[in-house]
Amino acid sequence: MMEETVNTQQNETEDIISQQNTETTDVSATETANTMQPAEDSQPETHTETEAEPQTDYSEYTREQLVEALRELLQYDISQIRNRVLSIKQHFDEKTAALKAEMPETDDNTQDTVGEMYNELYNQYRKKRQTFNHELETQRQHNLELKKELLDELRALINSDDTLKKAQDNFNSIQEKWKSVGEVPRNEINNLWNSYHFLIEQFFAKVKINKELRDKDLKTNLEQKIAICEKAEALIMEPSVNKAFKQVQELREQLRETGPVPSEQNEDVWKRFRTATEKIDERRREHYANMKVEMEQNLLAKTELCENAEALANFQSENFKEWGEKTTEMEGLLKIWKSIGPVPREHNDGIWQRFTAAMSKFYENKKEHIENLRSEQTENYNRKIDLCLKAEYLAENTDKDWYKATNEILKLQKEWKEIGPTNKKQAEEVWGRFRAACNNFFARKTEFYNARKEQGSENTAKKQALIEELKKYPFDNDNTKNLEVIHSFRRRWNEIGYTPNEDRTKLQQEFTDIINSHIDKLKIDSMTILDAGKSDKNGHISPELARKLQDEIAKLKNEVSIWENNIGFLANSKQATLLKEEFDKKIQSARQKIALMEAKLKMDSKKGTESEKKTDSSK
C-alpha cells in the first residue's frame, strides 16, 4: 500500500536523522543513507479511525437482531463502527440469501419488511460515512498546508545563523510538529516526504550534532526498547490470547517510534522483541486450533441436545404434572444449550434451527393438550358438583329407606372414583363438599340406628314375654285350632319389630324351638303343616323364618360394605382412628353373625335333604 510504504520511509528517514554521524560536518545524503539500521517490521496502514474498535460476534443473531444492532451502532461515532457494520452486513446478507433459498418460488414477491428496514439503516450509515470521508479529506488538505509550512520553517532554519543549541531545539520542535500532523492526501505523500527527506539531509550537512548528546540519546532509546521487550516477554504469560495479541501490536508500534540504539546492539534488541512476539503468535495459532476442536465438540453436544429436544417434542400425556415435568426438562435443555460455546460457522444456523423447531413443536403440543385437559377438568368438575348435590339430598332427606339410600350413596362414591381429575384449585373444595355430605349421611344413619337400638330393647322385652306366654299356652287336641294359635303367635312375634342383633338370633331360636317343641308334642303331621305354610313336624325352619334370615344376612353384608367404604374415606387424625376402630368392631361382629345365620340355613337345608331321603326309603 502506498500509504504504508510512505510511512515506512518516514520511519527510516527518522532513523537516518538519529543515526547520522555528527563527528563529520559535511555528511552527504548518500553517506546518510548508508547509516540506515535494518527495518524492524512493515508499517501498518495509517488511518484516522481507531484500531481499538470492539469486536462483536454476530453469527448467532437473527435478521431482526442484526437490524437492531445496526440501529444501535448508528448512535456511535462513525469512525468507531466500521468493522462491526461490515460484520453485520456480511451476516445479514448470508441469512437473507439462506432465507430466499428456503422460500418457494411463489413467494418471490413477498414483502421483506426486515430487509427494507435494514436497507434504510444501511443507507443512513453510507451517508454518514460519505460525510465522514469528506470531512476527513478536508482535514488532509489542511494537514498538507501545515506540513508545507513546516517545510518552509525547516528551510528557514537551514539558512539561519542560530546557535547550535537553538538550531537543535528548533529542529526538534519541527520534528515533533511534523509527527503530530495527521494524514495528508495520498497523491501528495511521496512529494511531501521527498522534500522533507531532502531538507533533513541539508540540515545535517550544515549542523554538527554533539557526539556526547547523540550517545546519550542512543542510550536512552536502548533503555526504552529493552523495557518494551520486557513487556512483550511478560505478555507470553497473559491468560487472554486476544489481549496479548492486541497489546503486542501496540508494543511493536512503540518500538518503531522509539529512536535508534547503538548499532552494535540494534540487531540484538530486535531479535529479542521478535522472539517474544513469535511465541505470542504461536500461542494465538494454538488457541484458534483448540477453538476449532472445541467448536466441533460443541457441535456434538448440541446435536445430542437436539435429539433430546426432539424426543420431548413427541411427548404425549393427559396429565398436568407430567407436562410440567417435561417442560422443566425442556427448559433445562435450553439452559445447557446457552452454556455451550459456539459451533463451526457453517453449522451454526442449521443446528439452532433444528433445536428451535423441536422446542416449538413441544410447546405447540403442550398448548393443545393443556387446553383439552382444562376442558375435560371443567366437565369433571360439573359432574362432581352434581354428585355433591345428590349426596347432600340423600343426607338431608329424612323420609327414606336407609338400606336403599345406603346403596345409592355407595353408588355415588363409586361414580366419584371413576370421574377424572379436576382443576387443582377446585379439587380440594369440591372433594371437601362431597366428603362432608357422605359423612353427614352416615352420621344420620348411625343416629337412626342408635334410636332403633333403643327401641329394640323394648321389643326384646316384648318377645321375651311372648316366649313365656307361648311356653305356658294350653294347647288342646284340635290341631287345626292349634296351628292357628301358632300362626297367631308368629304374627304377633313379627309385629313386635326390630330387636338388636345380639338378642335377635337367640330369641328367634328360642321361639322357634318352643314352637317346634309344641308341634312335636301335638304330633301335627307334615301335610297339615305344609298346607298351613308353617314349619314341618321335624322342626325345620319355616319359609317365613328362612326368608327373614336371608334378609338379615343381606342387610348385614350391605352394612359391612358401607363400613369398609367409610374407612377408606376417613382422613388421618386421632378422631378418624377411633372411628376406624369402631367400624372394625362392627365389621367383625357382623361377619360372625352372618356366618352363624348362614350355618343355620345350611344345616336346615341338610336336615331337609336327609328327611327327604328317609321319606323316600320308607316308601
PDB file of C-alpha atoms in Angstrom, residues 434-588:
ATOM      1  CA  PHE A 434     -68.740 -34.340  48.777  1.00  0.00           C
ATOM      2  CA  ARG A 435     -66.986 -35.911  51.765  1.00  0.00           C
ATOM      3  CA  ALA A 436     -68.976 -33.685  54.149  1.00  0.00           C
ATOM      4  CA  ALA A 437     -72.234 -34.838  52.523  1.00  0.00           C
ATOM      5  CA  CYS A 438     -71.205 -38.528  52.834  1.00  0.00           C
ATOM      6  CA  ASN A 439     -70.107 -38.061  56.454  1.00  0.00           C
ATOM      7  CA  ASN A 440     -73.399 -36.315  57.216  1.00  0.00           C
ATOM      8  CA  PHE A 441     -75.321 -39.196  55.638  1.00  0.00           C
ATOM      9  CA  PHE A 442     -73.570 -41.895  57.663  1.00  0.00           C
ATOM     10  CA  ALA A 443     -73.753 -39.817  60.837  1.00  0.00           C
ATOM     11  CA  ARG A 444     -77.530 -39.542  60.455  1.00  0.00           C
ATOM     12  CA  LYS A 445     -77.727 -43.227  59.623  1.00  0.00           C
ATOM     13  CA  THR A 446     -75.827 -44.028  62.813  1.00  0.00           C
ATOM     14  CA  GLU A 447     -78.171 -41.751  64.735  1.00  0.00           C
ATOM     15  CA  PHE A 448     -81.152 -43.558  63.221  1.00  0.00           C
ATOM     16  CA  TYR A 449     -79.860 -46.993  64.151  1.00  0.00           C
ATOM     17  CA  ASN A 450     -78.941 -45.860  67.674  1.00  0.00           C
ATOM     18  CA  ALA A 451     -82.545 -44.781  68.167  1.00  0.00           C
ATOM     19  CA  ARG A 452     -83.657 -48.045  66.646  1.00  0.00           C
ATOM     20  CA  LYS A 453     -81.433 -49.922  69.064  1.00  0.00           C
ATOM     21  CA  GLU A 454     -83.144 -48.210  71.984  1.00  0.00           C
ATOM     22  CA  GLN A 455     -86.497 -49.273  70.575  1.00  0.00           C
ATOM     23  CA  GLY A 456     -85.034 -52.752  70.095  1.00  0.00           C
ATOM     24  CA  SER A 457     -84.528 -53.128  73.864  1.00  0.00           C
ATOM     25  CA  GLU A 458     -88.244 -52.652  74.400  1.00  0.00           C
ATOM     26  CA  ASN A 459     -89.024 -55.139  71.616  1.00  0.00           C
ATOM     27  CA  THR A 460     -86.666 -57.656  73.212  1.00  0.00           C
ATOM     28  CA  ALA A 461     -88.707 -57.486  76.418  1.00  0.00           C
ATOM     29  CA  LYS A 462     -91.912 -57.926  74.444  1.00  0.00           C
ATOM     30  CA  LYS A 463     -90.525 -61.002  72.656  1.00  0.00           C
ATOM     31  CA  GLN A 464     -89.334 -62.480  75.930  1.00  0.00           C
ATOM     32  CA  ALA A 465     -92.822 -62.011  77.350  1.00  0.00           C
ATOM     33  CA  LEU A 466     -94.322 -63.593  74.216  1.00  0.00           C
ATOM     34  CA  ILE A 467     -91.965 -66.564  74.604  1.00  0.00           C
ATOM     35  CA  GLU A 468     -93.110 -67.034  78.224  1.00  0.00           C
ATOM     36  CA  GLU A 469     -96.695 -66.851  77.076  1.00  0.00           C
ATOM     37  CA  LEU A 470     -96.009 -69.394  74.327  1.00  0.00           C
ATOM     38  CA  LYS A 471     -94.397 -71.755  76.839  1.00  0.00           C
ATOM     39  CA  LYS A 472     -97.492 -71.707  79.109  1.00  0.00           C
ATOM     40  CA  TYR A 473    -100.141 -71.764  76.433  1.00  0.00           C
ATOM     41  CA  PRO A 474    -102.577 -74.715  76.978  1.00  0.00           C
ATOM     42  CA  PHE A 475    -102.888 -76.390  73.571  1.00  0.00           C
ATOM     43  CA  ASP A 476    -105.780 -78.950  73.146  1.00  0.00           C
ATOM     44  CA  ASN A 477    -106.276 -81.831  70.715  1.00  0.00           C
ATOM     45  CA  ASP A 478    -107.626 -79.703  67.845  1.00  0.00           C
ATOM     46  CA  ASN A 479    -104.535 -79.383  65.673  1.00  0.00           C
ATOM     47  CA  THR A 480    -106.267 -77.077  63.187  1.00  0.00           C
ATOM     48  CA  LYS A 481    -107.004 -74.709  66.010  1.00  0.00           C
ATOM     49  CA  ASN A 482    -103.525 -75.267  67.428  1.00  0.00           C
ATOM     50  CA  LEU A 483    -101.929 -74.291  64.111  1.00  0.00           C
ATOM     51  CA  GLU A 484    -103.998 -71.127  64.045  1.00  0.00           C
ATOM     52  CA  VAL A 485    -102.763 -70.360  67.548  1.00  0.00           C
ATOM     53  CA  ILE A 486     -99.152 -70.978  66.468  1.00  0.00           C
ATOM     54  CA  HIS A 487     -99.736 -68.767  63.430  1.00  0.00           C
ATOM     55  CA  SER A 488    -101.158 -66.123  65.721  1.00  0.00           C
ATOM     56  CA  PHE A 489     -98.051 -66.317  67.885  1.00  0.00           C
ATOM     57  CA  ARG A 490     -95.832 -65.955  64.757  1.00  0.00           C
ATOM     58  CA  ARG A 491     -97.806 -62.937  63.598  1.00  0.00           C
ATOM     59  CA  ARG A 492     -97.564 -61.275  66.995  1.00  0.00           C
ATOM     60  CA  TRP A 493     -93.824 -62.109  67.023  1.00  0.00           C
ATOM     61  CA  ASN A 494     -93.250 -60.482  63.650  1.00  0.00           C
ATOM     62  CA  GLU A 495     -95.329 -57.449  64.573  1.00  0.00           C
ATOM     63  CA  ILE A 496     -93.113 -56.665  67.521  1.00  0.00           C
ATOM     64  CA  GLY A 497     -90.459 -55.387  65.054  1.00  0.00           C
ATOM     65  CA  TYR A 498     -86.720 -54.792  65.280  1.00  0.00           C
ATOM     66  CA  THR A 499     -84.579 -56.257  68.030  1.00  0.00           C
ATOM     67  CA  PRO A 500     -80.818 -55.812  68.473  1.00  0.00           C
ATOM     68  CA  ASN A 501     -78.617 -58.233  66.615  1.00  0.00           C
ATOM     69  CA  GLU A 502     -77.158 -59.625  69.823  1.00  0.00           C
ATOM     70  CA  ASP A 503     -80.713 -60.601  71.025  1.00  0.00           C
ATOM     71  CA  ARG A 504     -82.397 -61.391  67.756  1.00  0.00           C
ATOM     72  CA  THR A 505     -80.879 -64.790  66.917  1.00  0.00           C
ATOM     73  CA  LYS A 506     -81.100 -66.127  70.460  1.00  0.00           C
ATOM     74  CA  LEU A 507     -84.715 -65.087  70.862  1.00  0.00           C
ATOM     75  CA  GLN A 508     -85.606 -66.328  67.391  1.00  0.00           C
ATOM     76  CA  GLN A 509     -84.008 -69.693  68.084  1.00  0.00           C
ATOM     77  CA  GLU A 510     -85.731 -69.973  71.430  1.00  0.00           C
ATOM     78  CA  PHE A 511     -89.053 -69.003  69.897  1.00  0.00           C
ATOM     79  CA  THR A 512     -88.574 -71.494  67.040  1.00  0.00           C
ATOM     80  CA  ASP A 513     -87.515 -74.262  69.425  1.00  0.00           C
ATOM     81  CA  ILE A 514     -90.597 -73.755  71.569  1.00  0.00           C
ATOM     82  CA  ILE A 515     -92.884 -73.818  68.517  1.00  0.00           C
ATOM     83  CA  ASN A 516     -91.151 -76.922  67.237  1.00  0.00           C
ATOM     84  CA  SER A 517     -91.455 -78.472  70.670  1.00  0.00           C
ATOM     85  CA  HIS A 518     -95.191 -77.799  70.717  1.00  0.00           C
ATOM     86  CA  ILE A 519     -95.547 -79.178  67.204  1.00  0.00           C
ATOM     87  CA  ASP A 520     -93.734 -82.330  68.243  1.00  0.00           C
ATOM     88  CA  LYS A 521     -95.896 -82.721  71.308  1.00  0.00           C
ATOM     89  CA  LEU A 522     -99.070 -82.099  69.357  1.00  0.00           C
ATOM     90  CA  LYS A 523     -97.909 -84.596  66.703  1.00  0.00           C
ATOM     91  CA  ILE A 524     -99.046 -82.430  63.844  1.00  0.00           C
ATOM     92  CA  ASP A 525     -98.297 -84.200  60.548  1.00  0.00           C
ATOM     93  CA  SER A 526     -96.222 -82.579  57.808  1.00  0.00           C
ATOM     94  CA  MET A 527     -99.063 -82.262  55.314  1.00  0.00           C
ATOM     95  CA  THR A 528    -101.001 -80.208  57.777  1.00  0.00           C
ATOM     96  CA  ILE A 529     -98.029 -78.020  58.436  1.00  0.00           C
ATOM     97  CA  LEU A 530     -97.330 -77.610  54.717  1.00  0.00           C
ATOM     98  CA  ASP A 531    -100.952 -76.791  54.000  1.00  0.00           C
ATOM     99  CA  ALA A 532    -100.815 -74.179  56.721  1.00  0.00           C
ATOM    100  CA  GLY A 533     -97.470 -72.842  55.434  1.00  0.00           C
ATOM    101  CA  LYS A 534     -95.688 -73.357  58.760  1.00  0.00           C
ATOM    102  CA  SER A 535     -92.707 -75.397  59.992  1.00  0.00           C
ATOM    103  CA  ASP A 536     -92.860 -79.150  59.495  1.00  0.00           C
ATOM    104  CA  LYS A 537     -93.000 -81.690  62.268  1.00  0.00           C
ATOM    105  CA  ASN A 538     -89.238 -82.266  62.124  1.00  0.00           C
ATOM    106  CA  GLY A 539     -88.576 -78.742  63.320  1.00  0.00           C
ATOM    107  CA  HIS A 540     -87.309 -77.331  60.063  1.00  0.00           C
ATOM    108  CA  ILE A 541     -87.136 -73.540  59.721  1.00  0.00           C
ATOM    109  CA  SER A 542     -90.323 -72.153  58.329  1.00  0.00           C
ATOM    110  CA  PRO A 543     -90.208 -70.312  54.974  1.00  0.00           C
ATOM    111  CA  GLU A 544     -91.024 -67.075  56.757  1.00  0.00           C
ATOM    112  CA  LEU A 545     -88.153 -67.548  59.181  1.00  0.00           C
ATOM    113  CA  ALA A 546     -85.797 -68.638  56.373  1.00  0.00           C
ATOM    114  CA  ARG A 547     -86.597 -65.543  54.350  1.00  0.00           C
ATOM    115  CA  LYS A 548     -86.098 -63.364  57.383  1.00  0.00           C
ATOM    116  CA  LEU A 549     -82.697 -64.904  57.999  1.00  0.00           C
ATOM    117  CA  GLN A 550     -81.728 -64.401  54.353  1.00  0.00           C
ATOM    118  CA  ASP A 551     -82.840 -60.768  54.510  1.00  0.00           C
ATOM    119  CA  GLU A 552     -80.874 -60.213  57.665  1.00  0.00           C
ATOM    120  CA  ILE A 553     -77.736 -61.741  56.080  1.00  0.00           C
ATOM    121  CA  ALA A 554     -78.056 -59.494  53.019  1.00  0.00           C
ATOM    122  CA  LYS A 555     -78.581 -56.476  55.212  1.00  0.00           C
ATOM    123  CA  LEU A 556     -75.509 -57.227  57.348  1.00  0.00           C
ATOM    124  CA  LYS A 557     -73.362 -57.769  54.254  1.00  0.00           C
ATOM    125  CA  ASN A 558     -74.506 -54.391  52.924  1.00  0.00           C
ATOM    126  CA  GLU A 559     -73.631 -52.723  56.217  1.00  0.00           C
ATOM    127  CA  VAL A 560     -70.167 -54.350  56.190  1.00  0.00           C
ATOM    128  CA  SER A 561     -69.622 -52.961  52.683  1.00  0.00           C
ATOM    129  CA  ILE A 562     -70.683 -49.488  53.848  1.00  0.00           C
ATOM    130  CA  TRP A 563     -68.397 -49.556  56.881  1.00  0.00           C
ATOM    131  CA  GLU A 564     -65.426 -50.736  54.827  1.00  0.00           C
ATOM    132  CA  ASN A 565     -66.073 -47.967  52.279  1.00  0.00           C
ATOM    133  CA  ASN A 566     -66.324 -45.354  55.034  1.00  0.00           C
ATOM    134  CA  ILE A 567     -62.950 -46.401  56.423  1.00  0.00           C
ATOM    135  CA  GLY A 568     -61.443 -45.593  53.016  1.00  0.00           C
ATOM    136  CA  PHE A 569     -62.866 -42.067  53.149  1.00  0.00           C
ATOM    137  CA  LEU A 570     -61.600 -41.247  56.652  1.00  0.00           C
ATOM    138  CA  ALA A 571     -58.632 -38.855  56.871  1.00  0.00           C
ATOM    139  CA  ASN A 572     -55.610 -39.387  59.145  1.00  0.00           C
ATOM    140  CA  SER A 573     -56.461 -37.978  62.557  1.00  0.00           C
ATOM    141  CA  LYS A 574     -56.990 -39.113  66.129  1.00  0.00           C
ATOM    142  CA  GLN A 575     -60.760 -38.916  65.757  1.00  0.00           C
ATOM    143  CA  ALA A 576     -60.614 -40.816  62.474  1.00  0.00           C
ATOM    144  CA  THR A 577     -58.567 -43.578  64.143  1.00  0.00           C
ATOM    145  CA  LEU A 578     -61.282 -44.025  66.801  1.00  0.00           C
ATOM    146  CA  LEU A 579     -63.948 -44.204  64.112  1.00  0.00           C
ATOM    147  CA  LYS A 580     -61.909 -46.789  62.198  1.00  0.00           C
ATOM    148  CA  GLU A 581     -61.632 -48.956  65.339  1.00  0.00           C
ATOM    149  CA  GLU A 582     -65.388 -48.675  65.896  1.00  0.00           C
ATOM    150  CA  PHE A 583     -66.080 -49.678  62.290  1.00  0.00           C
ATOM    151  CA  ASP A 584     -63.651 -52.629  62.594  1.00  0.00           C
ATOM    152  CA  LYS A 585     -65.511 -53.908  65.669  1.00  0.00           C
ATOM    153  CA  LYS A 586     -68.845 -53.608  63.873  1.00  0.00           C
ATOM    154  CA  ILE A 587     -67.473 -55.378  60.808  1.00  0.00           C
ATOM    155  CA  GLN A 588     -66.068 -58.302  62.848  1.00  0.00           C
TER     156      GLN A 588
END
